PDB file of C-alpha atoms in Angstrom:
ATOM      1  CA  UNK A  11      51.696 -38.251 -21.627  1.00  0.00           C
ATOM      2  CA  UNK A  12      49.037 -37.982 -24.443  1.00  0.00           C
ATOM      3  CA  UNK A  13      45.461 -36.500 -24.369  1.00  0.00           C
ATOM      4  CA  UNK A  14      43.040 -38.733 -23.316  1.00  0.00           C
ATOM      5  CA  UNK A  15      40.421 -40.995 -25.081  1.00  0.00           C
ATOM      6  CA  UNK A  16      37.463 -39.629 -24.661  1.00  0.00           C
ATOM      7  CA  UNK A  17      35.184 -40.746 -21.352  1.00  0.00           C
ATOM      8  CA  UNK A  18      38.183 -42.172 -20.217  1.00  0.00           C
ATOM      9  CA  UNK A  19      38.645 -40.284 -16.375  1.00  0.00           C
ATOM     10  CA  UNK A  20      40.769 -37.602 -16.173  1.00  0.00           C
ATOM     11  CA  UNK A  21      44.051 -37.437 -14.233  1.00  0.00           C
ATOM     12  CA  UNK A  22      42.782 -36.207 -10.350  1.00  0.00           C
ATOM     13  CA  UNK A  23      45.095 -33.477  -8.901  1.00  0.00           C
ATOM     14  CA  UNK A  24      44.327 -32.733  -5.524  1.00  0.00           C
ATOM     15  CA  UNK A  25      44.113 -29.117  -4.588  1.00  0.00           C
ATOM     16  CA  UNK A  26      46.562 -28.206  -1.567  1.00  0.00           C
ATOM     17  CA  UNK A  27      46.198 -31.831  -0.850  1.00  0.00           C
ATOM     18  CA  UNK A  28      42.817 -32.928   0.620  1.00  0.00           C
ATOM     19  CA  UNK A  29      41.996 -29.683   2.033  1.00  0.00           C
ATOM     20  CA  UNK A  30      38.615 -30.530   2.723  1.00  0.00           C
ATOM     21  CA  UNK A  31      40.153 -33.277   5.115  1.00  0.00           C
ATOM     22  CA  UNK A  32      43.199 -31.632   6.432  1.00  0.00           C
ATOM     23  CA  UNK A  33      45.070 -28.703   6.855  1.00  0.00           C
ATOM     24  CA  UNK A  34      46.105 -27.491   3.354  1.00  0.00           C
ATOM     25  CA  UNK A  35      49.465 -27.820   1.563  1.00  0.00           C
ATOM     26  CA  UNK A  36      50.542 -30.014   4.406  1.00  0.00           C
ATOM     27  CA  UNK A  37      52.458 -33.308   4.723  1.00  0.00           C
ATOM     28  CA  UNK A  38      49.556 -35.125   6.266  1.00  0.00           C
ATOM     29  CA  UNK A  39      47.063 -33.329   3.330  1.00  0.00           C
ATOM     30  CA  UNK A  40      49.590 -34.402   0.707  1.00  0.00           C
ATOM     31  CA  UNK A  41      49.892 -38.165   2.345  1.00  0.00           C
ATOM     32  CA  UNK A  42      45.637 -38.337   2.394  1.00  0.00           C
ATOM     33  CA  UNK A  43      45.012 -37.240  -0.785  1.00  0.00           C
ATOM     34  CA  UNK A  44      47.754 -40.157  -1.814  1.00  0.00           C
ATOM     35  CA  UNK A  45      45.134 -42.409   0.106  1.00  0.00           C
ATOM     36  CA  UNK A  46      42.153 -41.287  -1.367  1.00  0.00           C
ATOM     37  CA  UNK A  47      43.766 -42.482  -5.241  1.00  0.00           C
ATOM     38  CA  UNK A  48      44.495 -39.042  -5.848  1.00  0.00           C
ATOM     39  CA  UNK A  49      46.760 -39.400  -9.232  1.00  0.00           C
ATOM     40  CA  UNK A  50      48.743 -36.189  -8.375  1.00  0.00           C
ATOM     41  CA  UNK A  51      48.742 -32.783  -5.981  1.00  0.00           C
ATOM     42  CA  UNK A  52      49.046 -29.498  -6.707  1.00  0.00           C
ATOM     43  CA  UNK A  53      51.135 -27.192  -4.151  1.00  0.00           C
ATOM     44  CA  UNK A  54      51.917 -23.822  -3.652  1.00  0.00           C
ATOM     45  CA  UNK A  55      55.678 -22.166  -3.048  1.00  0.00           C
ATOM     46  CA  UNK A  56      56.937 -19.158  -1.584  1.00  0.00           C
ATOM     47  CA  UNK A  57      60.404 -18.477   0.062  1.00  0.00           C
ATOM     48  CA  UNK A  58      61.428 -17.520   3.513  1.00  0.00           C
ATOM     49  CA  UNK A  59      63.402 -15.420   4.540  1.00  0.00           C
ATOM     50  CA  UNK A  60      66.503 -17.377   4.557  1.00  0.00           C
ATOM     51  CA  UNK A  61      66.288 -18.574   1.157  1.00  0.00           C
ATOM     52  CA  UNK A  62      64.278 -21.749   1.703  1.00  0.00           C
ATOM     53  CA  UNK A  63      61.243 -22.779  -0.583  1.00  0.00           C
ATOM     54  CA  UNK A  64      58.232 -23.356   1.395  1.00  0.00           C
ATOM     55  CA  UNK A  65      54.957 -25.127   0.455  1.00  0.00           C
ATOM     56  CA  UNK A  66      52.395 -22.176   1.574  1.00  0.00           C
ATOM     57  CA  UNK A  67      49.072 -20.285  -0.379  1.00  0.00           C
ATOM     58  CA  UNK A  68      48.952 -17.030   0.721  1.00  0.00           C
ATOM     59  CA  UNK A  69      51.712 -14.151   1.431  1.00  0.00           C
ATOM     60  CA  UNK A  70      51.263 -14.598   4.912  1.00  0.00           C
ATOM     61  CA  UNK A  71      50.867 -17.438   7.255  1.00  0.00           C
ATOM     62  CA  UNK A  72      47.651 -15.195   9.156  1.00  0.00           C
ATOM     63  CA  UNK A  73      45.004 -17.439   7.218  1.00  0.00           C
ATOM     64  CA  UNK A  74      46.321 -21.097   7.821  1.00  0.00           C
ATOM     65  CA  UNK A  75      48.535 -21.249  10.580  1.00  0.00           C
ATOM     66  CA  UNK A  76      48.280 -19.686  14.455  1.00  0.00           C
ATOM     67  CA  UNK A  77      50.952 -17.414  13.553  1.00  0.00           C
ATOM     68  CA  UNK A  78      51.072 -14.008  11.875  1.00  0.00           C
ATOM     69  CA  UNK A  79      53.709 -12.121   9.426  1.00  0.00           C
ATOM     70  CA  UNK A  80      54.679 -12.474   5.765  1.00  0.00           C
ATOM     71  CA  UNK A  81      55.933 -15.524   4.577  1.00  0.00           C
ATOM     72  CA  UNK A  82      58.960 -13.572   2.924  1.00  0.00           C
ATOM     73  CA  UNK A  83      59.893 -11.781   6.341  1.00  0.00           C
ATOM     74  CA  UNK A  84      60.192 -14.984   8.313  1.00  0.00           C
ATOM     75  CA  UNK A  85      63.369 -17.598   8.526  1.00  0.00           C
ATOM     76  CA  UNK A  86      62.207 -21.399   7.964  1.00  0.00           C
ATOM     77  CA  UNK A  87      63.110 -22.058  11.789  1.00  0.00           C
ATOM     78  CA  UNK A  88      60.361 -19.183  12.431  1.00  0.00           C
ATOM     79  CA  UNK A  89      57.910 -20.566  10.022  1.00  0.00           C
ATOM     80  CA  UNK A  90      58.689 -24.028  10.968  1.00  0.00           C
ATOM     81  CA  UNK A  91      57.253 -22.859  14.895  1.00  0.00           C
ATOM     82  CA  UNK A  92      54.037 -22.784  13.688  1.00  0.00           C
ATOM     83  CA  UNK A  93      50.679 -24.514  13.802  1.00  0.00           C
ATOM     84  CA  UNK A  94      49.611 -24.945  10.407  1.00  0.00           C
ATOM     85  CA  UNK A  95      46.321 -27.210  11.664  1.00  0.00           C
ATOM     86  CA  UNK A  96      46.263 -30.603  13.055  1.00  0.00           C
ATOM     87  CA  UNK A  97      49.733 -30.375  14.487  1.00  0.00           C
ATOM     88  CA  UNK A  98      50.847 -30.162  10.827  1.00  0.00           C
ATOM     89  CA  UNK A  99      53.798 -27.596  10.296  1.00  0.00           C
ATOM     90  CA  UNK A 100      54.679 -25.924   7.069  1.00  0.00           C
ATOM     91  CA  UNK A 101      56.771 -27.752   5.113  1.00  0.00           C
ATOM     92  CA  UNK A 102      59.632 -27.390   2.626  1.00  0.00           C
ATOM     93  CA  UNK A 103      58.945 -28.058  -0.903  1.00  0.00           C
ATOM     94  CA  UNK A 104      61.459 -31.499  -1.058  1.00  0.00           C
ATOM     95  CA  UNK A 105      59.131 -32.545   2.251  1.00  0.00           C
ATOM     96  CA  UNK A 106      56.130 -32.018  -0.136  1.00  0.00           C
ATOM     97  CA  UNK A 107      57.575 -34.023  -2.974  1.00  0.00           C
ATOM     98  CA  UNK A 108      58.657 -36.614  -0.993  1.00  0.00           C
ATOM     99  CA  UNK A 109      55.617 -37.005   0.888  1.00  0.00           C
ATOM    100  CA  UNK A 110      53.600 -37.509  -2.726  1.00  0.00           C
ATOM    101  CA  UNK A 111      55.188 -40.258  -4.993  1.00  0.00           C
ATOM    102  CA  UNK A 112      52.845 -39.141  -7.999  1.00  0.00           C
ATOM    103  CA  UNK A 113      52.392 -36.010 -10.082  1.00  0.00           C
ATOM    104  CA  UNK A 114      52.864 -32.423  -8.659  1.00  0.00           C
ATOM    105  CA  UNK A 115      51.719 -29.257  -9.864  1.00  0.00           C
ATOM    106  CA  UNK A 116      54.279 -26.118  -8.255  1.00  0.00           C
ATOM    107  CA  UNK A 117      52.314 -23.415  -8.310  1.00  0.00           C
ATOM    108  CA  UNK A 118      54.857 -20.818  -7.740  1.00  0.00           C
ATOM    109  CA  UNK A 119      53.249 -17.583  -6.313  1.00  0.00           C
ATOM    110  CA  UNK A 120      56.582 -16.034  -5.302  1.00  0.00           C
ATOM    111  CA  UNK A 121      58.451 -14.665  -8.269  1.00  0.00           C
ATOM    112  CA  UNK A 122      61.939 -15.334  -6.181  1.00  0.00           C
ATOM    113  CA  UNK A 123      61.162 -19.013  -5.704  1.00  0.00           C
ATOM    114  CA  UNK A 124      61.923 -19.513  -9.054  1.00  0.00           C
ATOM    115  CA  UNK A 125      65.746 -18.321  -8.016  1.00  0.00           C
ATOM    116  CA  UNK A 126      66.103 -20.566  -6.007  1.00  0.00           C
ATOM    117  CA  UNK A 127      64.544 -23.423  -7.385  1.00  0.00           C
ATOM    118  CA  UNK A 128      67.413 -26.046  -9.056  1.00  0.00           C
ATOM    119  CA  UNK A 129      65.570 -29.290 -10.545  1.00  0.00           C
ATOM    120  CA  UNK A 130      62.198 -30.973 -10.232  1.00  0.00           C
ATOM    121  CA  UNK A 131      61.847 -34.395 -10.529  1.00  0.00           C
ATOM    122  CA  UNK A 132      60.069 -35.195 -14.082  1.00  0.00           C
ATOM    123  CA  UNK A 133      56.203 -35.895 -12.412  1.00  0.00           C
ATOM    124  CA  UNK A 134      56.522 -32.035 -11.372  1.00  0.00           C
ATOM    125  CA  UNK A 135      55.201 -28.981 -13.764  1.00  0.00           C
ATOM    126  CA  UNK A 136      55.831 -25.925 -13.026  1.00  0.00           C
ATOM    127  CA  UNK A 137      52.621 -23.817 -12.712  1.00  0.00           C
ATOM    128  CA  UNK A 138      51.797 -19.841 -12.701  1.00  0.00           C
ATOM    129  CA  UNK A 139      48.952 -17.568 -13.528  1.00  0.00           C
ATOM    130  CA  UNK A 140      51.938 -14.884 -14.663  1.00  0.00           C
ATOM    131  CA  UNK A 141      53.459 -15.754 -18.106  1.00  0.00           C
ATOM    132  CA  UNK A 142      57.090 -13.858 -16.963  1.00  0.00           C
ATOM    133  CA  UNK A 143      57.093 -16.235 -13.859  1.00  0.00           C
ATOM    134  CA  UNK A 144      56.872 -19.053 -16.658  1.00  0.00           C
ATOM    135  CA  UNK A 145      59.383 -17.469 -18.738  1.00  0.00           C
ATOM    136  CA  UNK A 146      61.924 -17.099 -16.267  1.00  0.00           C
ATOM    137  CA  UNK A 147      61.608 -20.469 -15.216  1.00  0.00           C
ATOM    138  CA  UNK A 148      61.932 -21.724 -18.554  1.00  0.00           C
ATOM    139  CA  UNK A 149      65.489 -19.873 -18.349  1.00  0.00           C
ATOM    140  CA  UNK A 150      66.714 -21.595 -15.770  1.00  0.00           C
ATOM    141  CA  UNK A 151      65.084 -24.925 -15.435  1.00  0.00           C
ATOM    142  CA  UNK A 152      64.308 -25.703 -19.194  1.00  0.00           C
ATOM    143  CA  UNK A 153      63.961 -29.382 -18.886  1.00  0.00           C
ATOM    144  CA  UNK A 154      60.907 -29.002 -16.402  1.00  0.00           C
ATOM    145  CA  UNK A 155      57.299 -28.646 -17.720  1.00  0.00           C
ATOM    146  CA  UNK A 156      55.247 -25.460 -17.277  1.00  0.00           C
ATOM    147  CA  UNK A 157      51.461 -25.218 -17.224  1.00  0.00           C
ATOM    148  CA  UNK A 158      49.776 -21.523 -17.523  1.00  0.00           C
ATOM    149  CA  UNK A 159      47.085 -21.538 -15.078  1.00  0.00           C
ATOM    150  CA  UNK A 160      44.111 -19.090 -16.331  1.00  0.00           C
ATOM    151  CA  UNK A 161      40.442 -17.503 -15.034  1.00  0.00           C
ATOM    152  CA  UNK A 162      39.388 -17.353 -19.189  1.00  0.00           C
ATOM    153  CA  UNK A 163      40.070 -20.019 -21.512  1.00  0.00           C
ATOM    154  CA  UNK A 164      40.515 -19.002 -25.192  1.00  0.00           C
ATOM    155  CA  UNK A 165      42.879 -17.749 -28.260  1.00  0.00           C
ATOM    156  CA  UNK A 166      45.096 -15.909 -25.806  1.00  0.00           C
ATOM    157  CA  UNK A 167      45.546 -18.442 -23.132  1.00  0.00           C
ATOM    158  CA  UNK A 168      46.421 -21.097 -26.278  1.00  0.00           C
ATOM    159  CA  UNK A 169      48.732 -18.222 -27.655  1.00  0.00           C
ATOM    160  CA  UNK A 170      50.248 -17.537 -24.538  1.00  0.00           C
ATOM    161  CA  UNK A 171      51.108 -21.018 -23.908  1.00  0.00           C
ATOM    162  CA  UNK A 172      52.184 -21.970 -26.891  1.00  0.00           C
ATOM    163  CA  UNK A 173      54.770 -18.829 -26.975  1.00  0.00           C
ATOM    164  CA  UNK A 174      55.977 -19.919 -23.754  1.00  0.00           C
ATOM    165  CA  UNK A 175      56.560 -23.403 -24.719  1.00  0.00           C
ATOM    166  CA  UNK A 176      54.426 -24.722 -21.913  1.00  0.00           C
ATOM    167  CA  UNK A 177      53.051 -28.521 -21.506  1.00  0.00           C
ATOM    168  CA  UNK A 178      50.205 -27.722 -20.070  1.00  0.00           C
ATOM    169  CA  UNK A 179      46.890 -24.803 -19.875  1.00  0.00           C
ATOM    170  CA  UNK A 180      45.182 -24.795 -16.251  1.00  0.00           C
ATOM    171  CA  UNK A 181      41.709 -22.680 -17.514  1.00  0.00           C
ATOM    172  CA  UNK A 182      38.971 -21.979 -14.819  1.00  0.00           C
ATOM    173  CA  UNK A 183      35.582 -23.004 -15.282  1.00  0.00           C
ATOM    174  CA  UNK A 184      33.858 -20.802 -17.799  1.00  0.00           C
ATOM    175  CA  UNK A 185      31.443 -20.865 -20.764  1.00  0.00           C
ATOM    176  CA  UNK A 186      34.264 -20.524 -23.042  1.00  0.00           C
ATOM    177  CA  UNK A 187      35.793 -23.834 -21.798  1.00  0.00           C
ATOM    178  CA  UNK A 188      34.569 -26.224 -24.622  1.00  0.00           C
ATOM    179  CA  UNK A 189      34.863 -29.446 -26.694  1.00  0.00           C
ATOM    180  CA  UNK A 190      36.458 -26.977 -29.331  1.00  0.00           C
ATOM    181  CA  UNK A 191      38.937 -25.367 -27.291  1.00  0.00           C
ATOM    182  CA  UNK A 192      40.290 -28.324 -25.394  1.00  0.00           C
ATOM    183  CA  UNK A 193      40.374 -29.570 -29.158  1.00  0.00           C
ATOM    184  CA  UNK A 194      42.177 -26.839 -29.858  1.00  0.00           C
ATOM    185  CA  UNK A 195      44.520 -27.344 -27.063  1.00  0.00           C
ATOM    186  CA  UNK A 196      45.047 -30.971 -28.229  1.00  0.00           C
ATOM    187  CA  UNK A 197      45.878 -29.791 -31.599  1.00  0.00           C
ATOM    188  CA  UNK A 198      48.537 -27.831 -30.121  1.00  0.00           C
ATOM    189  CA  UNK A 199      50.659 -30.472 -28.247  1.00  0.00           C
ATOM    190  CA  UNK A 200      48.837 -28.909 -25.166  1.00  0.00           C
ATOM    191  CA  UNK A 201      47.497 -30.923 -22.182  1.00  0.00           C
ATOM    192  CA  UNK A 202      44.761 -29.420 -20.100  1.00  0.00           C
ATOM    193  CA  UNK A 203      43.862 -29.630 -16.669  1.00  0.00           C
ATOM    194  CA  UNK A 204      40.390 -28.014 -15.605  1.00  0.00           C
ATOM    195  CA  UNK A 205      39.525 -26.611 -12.041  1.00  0.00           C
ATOM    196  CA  UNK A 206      37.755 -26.437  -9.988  1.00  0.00           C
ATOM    197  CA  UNK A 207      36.207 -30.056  -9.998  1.00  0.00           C
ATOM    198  CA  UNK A 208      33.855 -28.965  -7.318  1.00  0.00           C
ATOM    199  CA  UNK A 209      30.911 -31.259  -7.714  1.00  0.00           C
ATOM    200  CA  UNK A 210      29.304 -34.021  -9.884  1.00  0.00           C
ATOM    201  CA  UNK A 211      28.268 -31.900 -12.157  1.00  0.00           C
ATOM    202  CA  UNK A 212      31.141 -30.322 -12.785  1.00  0.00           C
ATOM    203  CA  UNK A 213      33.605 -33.309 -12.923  1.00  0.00           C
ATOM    204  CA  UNK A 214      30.974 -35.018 -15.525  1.00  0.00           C
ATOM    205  CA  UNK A 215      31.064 -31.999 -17.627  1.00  0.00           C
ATOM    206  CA  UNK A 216      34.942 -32.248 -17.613  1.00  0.00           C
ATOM    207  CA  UNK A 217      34.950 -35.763 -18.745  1.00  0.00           C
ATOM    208  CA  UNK A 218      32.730 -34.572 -21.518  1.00  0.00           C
ATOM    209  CA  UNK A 219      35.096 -32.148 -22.461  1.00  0.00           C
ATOM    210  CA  UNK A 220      37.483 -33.955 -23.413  1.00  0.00           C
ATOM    211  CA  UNK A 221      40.182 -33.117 -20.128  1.00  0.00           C
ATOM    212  CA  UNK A 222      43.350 -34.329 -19.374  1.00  0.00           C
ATOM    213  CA  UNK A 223      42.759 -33.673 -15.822  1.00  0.00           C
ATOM    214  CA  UNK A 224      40.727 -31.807 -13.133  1.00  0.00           C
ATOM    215  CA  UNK A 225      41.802 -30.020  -9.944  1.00  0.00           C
ATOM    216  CA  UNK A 226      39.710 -30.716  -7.079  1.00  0.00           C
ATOM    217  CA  UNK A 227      39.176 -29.907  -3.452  1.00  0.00           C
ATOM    218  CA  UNK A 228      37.909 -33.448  -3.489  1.00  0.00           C
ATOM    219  CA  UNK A 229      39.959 -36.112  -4.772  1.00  0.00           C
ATOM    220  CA  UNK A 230      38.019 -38.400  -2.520  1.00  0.00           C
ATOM    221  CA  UNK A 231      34.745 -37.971  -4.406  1.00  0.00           C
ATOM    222  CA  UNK A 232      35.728 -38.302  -7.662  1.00  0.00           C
ATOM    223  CA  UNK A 233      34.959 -42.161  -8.268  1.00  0.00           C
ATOM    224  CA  UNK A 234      31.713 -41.467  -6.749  1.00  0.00           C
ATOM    225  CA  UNK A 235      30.445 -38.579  -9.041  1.00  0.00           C
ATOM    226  CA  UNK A 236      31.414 -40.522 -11.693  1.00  0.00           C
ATOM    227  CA  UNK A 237      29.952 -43.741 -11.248  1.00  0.00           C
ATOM    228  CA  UNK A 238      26.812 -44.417 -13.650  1.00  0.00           C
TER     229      UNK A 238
END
């Protein structure tokens, strides 16, 4: 994949899925963002207690399902009892990929999933806000792109990435995200994928930028704040 022309649109990740739709970072999230011409999903993994990768946000399933606990502290089976909205039940992270036939973005916010991860299909990228949870993975999966996901764009999110050999920079929203940097990026071999896309004006500042992608909580909308 190369950098885009620009005003060209940028790639459309949808975040959790279509979260504003349906219960996040499940099957039936993953499967409407896939509806709504979303061109990928990103997706977050954590591991049970049994060794299983699971596609869940936060260290605890209090927040998005009708059960409480730590992820970490509870088998699949366990996890798999739960309500996680809609009927929808966590799932596992080969459920999640299978669910979405375009690009994924693994977010992994367990430092053990990356243990027991063994391959990723080549639309996945491997995805952290920790550079040693990138570096480890480039260990033992080196074939599978990373992206270094960051709150402030600049010469040590480009440094970082570039030391770790990563595909892509994920950089928040910030004055310091500019023409120039994603330039910078381009010059780089880097691809870059700003978040969030949260409104028009957002997503038509993105465009101007120069992105490779946005992530958005709206992958539905995107057309629309776009259109002239």
């Amino acid at each position: 994949m190369t950098p885009l022309t620009p005003g060209s649109r940028p790639l459309v990740f949808g975040h959790r899925g279509a979260r504003t739709e349906e219960p996040e970072n499940t099957l039936r999230s993953f499967r409407r963002a896939a509806e709504l011409g979303a061109d990928g999903i990103e997706l977050d993994i954590r591991v049970s207690a049994d060794g299983h990768l699971v596609v869940i946000h936060d260290a605890t399933v209090d927040r998005t399902t009708d059960g409480e606990g730590e992820v970490a502290s509870l088998t699949l089976a366990q996890l798999r009892s739960l309500d996680a909205g809609s009927g929808e039940r966590i799932p596992t992270l080969d459920e999640a990929l299978a669910a979405f036939p375009g690009h994924v973005q693994v977010e992994i916010k367990a430092p053990e999933a990356v243990q027991v991860l063994e391959s990723l299909p080549e639309r996945a990228v491997l995805t952290s806000f920790h550079p040693e949870i990138l570096e480890d993975a480039a260990r033992r999966l080196p074939a599978v792109a990373r992206g270094l996901i960051s709150h402030t764009p600049g010469d040590e999110l480009l440094r970082a990435a570039k030391d770790l050999g990563a595909a892509w920079v994920c950089p928040e929203r910030t004055d310091a995200l500019t023409p120039r940097f994603v330039a910078r990026c381009h010059d780089a071999g880097l691809l870059v994928d700003a978040w969030p896309a949260a409104d028009r004006e957002l997503m038509r500042l993105f465009r101007g930028l120069g992105v490779d992608a946005v992530t958005t909580d709206h992958p539905g909308r995107i057309e629309e704040w776009l259109a002239p």
